[in-house]
Amino acid sequence: MEKLIITCAISGAEVTKEDNKFVPYTPKEMAIETYLACQAGASIIHLHVREDDGTPTQDVKRFEEVIKQIRKLCPNTIIQPSTGGAVGMSNDERLQPIQLNPEMCTLDCGSVNFGSNEVFVNTEDDIKYFAKKIYEKSILPELECFGKMHVDQVLRLYKKGLIKDHLHFSFVLGMPGGMNASERDFVFLKESIPKSATYSVAGIGRHEFPLAELAIKDGGHVRVGLEDNIYLEKGVKAEGNQDLVKKVALIAKKYGREVATPDEARKILGIKV
Ligand code: KMH
Ligand code: ZN
């Protein structure tokens, strides 16, 4: 089986230090969390940035500073800035980090209920706009799908040539308001994408590790991190992102999946080294 790409979503935009004190806010904290996660086996860092007080921001200058600090410790890690940002941000605000020409970034492929009274809005026109800007810079988008209709949305735009090869999906499952993370749901999604595509899973909360195990067995890839889940196991908080990455690496070992280095991940995803 192909080597396993582990992505670590170190911070997100919503989770706070009150939820888990290891959630990084400052550039230095982000660099240290990245370093430890990469030492544990992560080859991609899914990156949101924050102000020092934890407020989410898509400010390009803040991304630049965080990436500069990360690069000092992890020169070869794949950095995947979020273009999702936080609910309520404008499209151009969200797109700011692509100005830094990262190798990858996220592309959110549909709207979804978020929390109890918010909607994370990604209309078809928004997706087309993001895709155009991302492909203009030859960045590989990770296609964030919170449900089957988002996969269908990708395939419609792919047929029109607006979303292009290589297709790398991220199935973000188990979020209230999104699609469940059951085995049946997972199978439905992964059987819906073209054979030439790759996928990663991101299980939210208690779904993180069961979903990771399904993907590992199937030859898919995995995202973990404090953005998605703050617990190592029921009632035990992770003491940093590296705890979550280590746990996935152990599951991979159980199934004989080797963990990919950043350059191996680039090869699997068709990113030029
Ligand atoms: N924070 C969410 C509203 C992404 O990074 O592309 C959006 C998100 C998805 O986390
Ligand atoms: Zn994110």
Coordinates of C-alpha atoms and ligand atoms in Angstrom, one line a residue:
M1 CA 0.0 0.0 0.0
E2 CA 1.0 3.6 -0.6
K3 CA 2.8 5.3 2.4
L4 CA 0.5 7.2 4.7
I5 CA 0.4 11.0 4.6
I6 CA -0.4 12.4 8.0
T7 CA -1.6 16.0 8.0
C8 CA -1.7 17.9 11.3
A9 CA -4.2 20.7 11.8
I10 CA -2.4 22.3 14.6
S11 CA -4.7 25.2 15.6
G12 CA -7.8 25.8 13.6
A13 CA -9.9 29.0 14.0
E14 CA -12.4 28.0 16.7
V15 CA -10.7 25.9 19.4
T16 CA -9.2 27.9 22.2
K17 CA -6.6 27.5 25.0
E18 CA -9.5 27.2 27.4
D19 CA -10.5 24.0 25.5
N20 CA -6.9 22.7 25.4
K21 CA -4.0 24.8 26.7
F22 CA -1.7 23.4 23.9
V23 CA -3.6 25.2 21.1
P24 CA -1.0 27.4 19.6
Y25 CA -1.6 31.1 19.0
T26 CA 1.7 32.9 18.6
P27 CA 4.2 32.3 15.7
K28 CA 6.6 30.7 18.1
E29 CA 4.0 28.4 19.6
M30 CA 2.9 27.5 16.1
A31 CA 6.5 26.7 15.1
I32 CA 7.0 24.5 18.1
E33 CA 3.7 22.6 17.6
T34 CA 4.6 22.1 14.0
Y35 CA 8.1 20.8 14.8
L36 CA 6.8 18.3 17.4
A37 CA 4.0 17.1 15.0
C38 CA 6.5 16.6 12.2
Q39 CA 8.9 14.8 14.5
A40 CA 5.9 12.4 15.3
G41 CA 5.2 11.8 11.6
A42 CA 3.2 14.7 10.1
S43 CA 4.3 15.7 6.6
I44 CA 1.7 18.4 6.0
I45 CA 0.6 21.2 8.4
H46 CA -2.9 22.5 7.8
L47 CA -2.4 26.1 9.0
H48 CA -4.7 28.7 10.4
V49 CA -3.2 31.7 12.2
R50 CA -4.2 33.7 15.2
E51 CA -3.5 37.0 16.9
D52 CA -1.6 36.7 20.1
D53 CA -4.9 36.7 22.0
G54 CA -6.3 33.8 19.9
T55 CA -8.5 35.7 17.5
P56 CA -8.5 34.0 14.1
T57 CA -7.1 36.1 11.3
Q58 CA -6.3 35.6 7.6
D59 CA -3.9 38.5 7.5
V60 CA -1.1 37.7 5.0
K61 CA 1.5 39.4 7.2
R62 CA 0.6 37.1 10.1
F63 CA 0.8 34.0 7.9
E64 CA 4.2 35.2 6.6
E65 CA 5.5 35.6 10.1
V66 CA 4.2 32.2 11.3
I67 CA 5.6 30.5 8.2
K68 CA 9.0 32.2 8.7
Q69 CA 9.1 30.8 12.3
I70 CA 8.0 27.3 11.1
R71 CA 10.6 27.2 8.3
K72 CA 13.4 27.8 10.9
L73 CA 12.5 24.5 12.5
C74 CA 10.9 22.6 9.7
P75 CA 12.5 23.6 6.3
N76 CA 10.8 20.8 4.3
T77 CA 7.4 20.4 5.8
I78 CA 4.4 21.0 3.4
I79 CA 2.5 24.0 4.6
Q80 CA -1.1 24.0 3.7
P81 CA -2.7 27.4 4.7
S82 CA -6.5 27.4 5.2
T83 CA -8.6 29.5 2.8
G84 CA -11.6 28.6 5.0
G85 CA -10.5 31.0 7.7
A86 CA -13.3 31.5 10.2
V87 CA -17.1 31.8 9.6
G88 CA -18.1 35.2 8.4
M89 CA -14.9 36.3 6.7
S90 CA -15.1 37.5 3.1
N91 CA -13.7 35.5 0.2
D92 CA -10.8 37.9 -0.5
E93 CA -10.0 38.0 3.2
R94 CA -9.9 34.2 3.3
L95 CA -7.7 34.0 0.2
Q96 CA -4.9 36.2 1.5
P97 CA -2.4 33.4 2.3
I98 CA -2.2 32.2 -1.3
Q99 CA -0.3 35.4 -2.0
L100 CA 2.6 33.6 -0.3
N101 CA 2.6 30.9 -3.0
P102 CA 2.3 27.8 -0.7
E103 CA 2.5 24.4 -2.3
M104 CA -1.0 23.5 -1.1
C105 CA -4.0 25.3 0.4
T106 CA -7.6 24.2 1.2
L107 CA -10.5 24.7 -1.1
D108 CA -13.9 24.4 0.7
C109 CA -16.3 22.7 -1.7
G110 CA -19.7 23.6 -0.3
S111 CA -21.7 25.2 2.5
V112 CA -22.4 23.5 5.8
N113 CA -24.1 24.3 9.1
F114 CA -21.4 25.3 11.7
G115 CA -22.1 25.3 15.4
S116 CA -25.7 25.7 16.4
N117 CA -26.5 28.9 14.6
E118 CA -23.9 29.6 11.9
V119 CA -23.4 28.6 8.3
F120 CA -19.9 28.2 6.7
V121 CA -20.8 29.7 3.3
N122 CA -19.2 28.4 0.1
T123 CA -21.6 28.9 -2.8
E124 CA -20.9 27.5 -6.2
D125 CA -19.7 30.9 -7.4
D126 CA -17.4 31.2 -4.4
I127 CA -15.9 27.8 -5.1
K128 CA -15.3 28.8 -8.7
Y129 CA -13.7 32.1 -7.6
F130 CA -11.4 30.3 -5.1
A131 CA -10.5 27.6 -7.6
K132 CA -9.5 30.2 -10.3
K133 CA -7.3 32.1 -7.9
I134 CA -5.7 28.9 -6.5
Y135 CA -5.0 27.4 -10.0
E136 CA -3.6 30.7 -11.3
K137 CA -0.8 30.3 -8.8
S138 CA -0.4 26.5 -9.5
I139 CA -1.2 25.6 -5.9
L140 CA -2.6 22.2 -5.2
P141 CA -5.9 22.5 -3.4
E142 CA -7.0 20.0 -0.8
L143 CA -10.8 19.7 -1.6
E144 CA -12.6 20.0 1.7
C145 CA -15.8 18.0 1.6
F146 CA -18.2 18.0 4.6
G147 CA -20.6 15.7 2.8
K148 CA -21.5 13.8 -0.3
M149 CA -23.0 16.8 -2.0
H150 CA -19.6 18.6 -1.8
V151 CA -18.0 15.6 -3.6
D152 CA -20.7 15.9 -6.3
Q153 CA -20.0 19.6 -6.5
V154 CA -16.3 18.9 -7.1
L155 CA -17.0 16.3 -9.8
R156 CA -19.4 18.8 -11.6
L157 CA -16.7 21.5 -11.6
Y158 CA -14.0 18.9 -12.6
K159 CA -16.1 17.9 -15.7
K160 CA -16.2 21.6 -16.6
G161 CA -12.4 21.9 -16.2
L162 CA -12.8 24.4 -13.3
I163 CA -11.3 21.9 -10.8
K164 CA -8.3 20.1 -12.2
D165 CA -6.1 17.0 -11.6
H166 CA -4.6 16.0 -9.2
L167 CA -7.8 15.6 -7.2
H168 CA -7.0 15.3 -3.5
F169 CA -10.1 15.2 -1.3
S170 CA -10.4 15.7 2.4
F171 CA -13.5 14.1 4.0
V172 CA -14.3 16.2 7.1
L173 CA -16.8 14.0 8.9
G174 CA -18.6 13.8 12.2
M175 CA -19.1 17.6 12.7
P176 CA -22.6 18.5 14.0
G177 CA -24.4 19.9 10.9
G178 CA -22.2 17.9 8.5
M179 CA -22.1 14.3 7.4
N180 CA -21.7 11.5 9.9
A181 CA -18.4 9.6 10.3
S182 CA -19.8 6.0 10.3
E183 CA -18.1 3.3 8.2
R184 CA -21.1 3.3 5.8
D185 CA -20.7 7.1 5.3
F186 CA -16.9 6.7 4.8
V187 CA -17.3 3.9 2.2
F188 CA -20.0 5.9 0.4
L189 CA -17.7 8.9 0.0
K190 CA -14.5 7.1 -0.9
E191 CA -16.3 5.0 -3.5
S192 CA -17.7 8.2 -5.1
I193 CA -14.4 9.7 -6.1
P194 CA -12.4 8.8 -9.3
K195 CA -9.8 6.0 -9.0
S196 CA -7.0 8.4 -9.9
A197 CA -7.9 10.7 -6.9
T198 CA -6.4 10.5 -3.4
Y199 CA -8.2 11.3 -0.2
S200 CA -7.6 12.1 3.4
V201 CA -10.0 11.9 6.3
A202 CA -10.5 14.3 9.2
G203 CA -12.8 12.9 11.9
I204 CA -14.2 15.6 14.2
G205 CA -14.0 15.0 18.0
R206 CA -14.4 11.4 19.1
H207 CA -14.6 10.4 15.4
E208 CA -10.9 11.3 14.7
F209 CA -9.3 7.9 15.4
P210 CA -12.0 5.5 14.3
L211 CA -12.2 7.3 10.9
A212 CA -8.4 7.4 10.7
E213 CA -8.3 3.6 11.2
L214 CA -10.8 3.1 8.4
A215 CA -8.7 5.2 6.0
I216 CA -5.4 3.6 7.0
K217 CA -6.8 0.1 6.3
D218 CA -8.2 1.3 3.0
G219 CA -5.0 3.0 1.7
G220 CA -6.3 6.6 2.3
H221 CA -4.6 9.4 4.2
V222 CA -5.3 11.0 7.6
R223 CA -5.6 14.4 9.2
V224 CA -5.5 14.8 12.9
G225 CA -4.9 17.8 15.2
L226 CA -6.3 20.1 17.8
E227 CA -8.4 21.9 15.2
D228 CA -10.5 18.7 14.9
N229 CA -10.1 17.0 18.3
I230 CA -8.6 17.9 21.6
Y231 CA -8.7 14.5 23.2
L232 CA -6.2 11.6 23.0
E233 CA -8.9 9.3 24.4
K234 CA -12.2 9.7 26.3
G235 CA -11.6 12.2 29.2
V236 CA -7.8 12.6 28.5
K237 CA -6.8 15.7 26.7
A238 CA -3.9 15.6 24.2
E239 CA -0.8 17.3 25.5
G240 CA -0.1 18.9 22.2
N241 CA -0.7 18.0 18.5
Q242 CA 2.2 15.5 18.6
D243 CA 0.2 13.2 20.9
L244 CA -2.5 12.9 18.2
V245 CA 0.0 12.3 15.4
K246 CA 1.8 9.7 17.4
K247 CA -1.4 7.8 18.0
V248 CA -2.1 7.7 14.3
A249 CA 1.4 6.6 13.5
L250 CA 0.9 3.7 15.9
I251 CA -2.4 2.7 14.2
A252 CA -0.5 2.8 10.9
K253 CA 2.2 0.5 12.3
K254 CA -0.5 -1.9 13.4
Y255 CA -1.6 -2.2 9.7
G256 CA 1.9 -2.2 8.2
R257 CA 1.5 1.3 6.7
E258 CA 4.7 3.3 6.6
V259 CA 4.5 7.0 7.2
A260 CA 5.4 9.3 4.3
T261 CA 8.1 12.0 4.5
P262 CA 7.2 15.4 3.1
D263 CA 9.0 14.5 -0.2
E264 CA 7.1 11.2 -0.4
A265 CA 3.9 13.1 0.3
R266 CA 4.7 15.5 -2.6
K267 CA 5.2 12.6 -4.9
I268 CA 1.9 10.9 -3.9
L269 CA 0.1 14.2 -4.4
G270 CA 1.9 15.2 -7.7
I271 CA 3.5 18.2 -6.2
K272 CA 6.8 19.1 -7.9
V273 CA 9.8 18.6 -5.5
Ligands
KMH1 N1 -12.8 27.2 10.3 C1 -13.8 26.7 9.4 C2 -14.9 27.7 9.3 C3 -10.5 25.2 6.1 O1 -9.6 25.3 6.8 O2 -10.5 25.2 4.9 C4 -13.2 26.5 8.1 C5 -12.1 25.5 8.0 C6 -11.9 24.9 6.7 O3 -11.4 25.2 8.9
ZN2 ZN -9.1 24.4 8.8

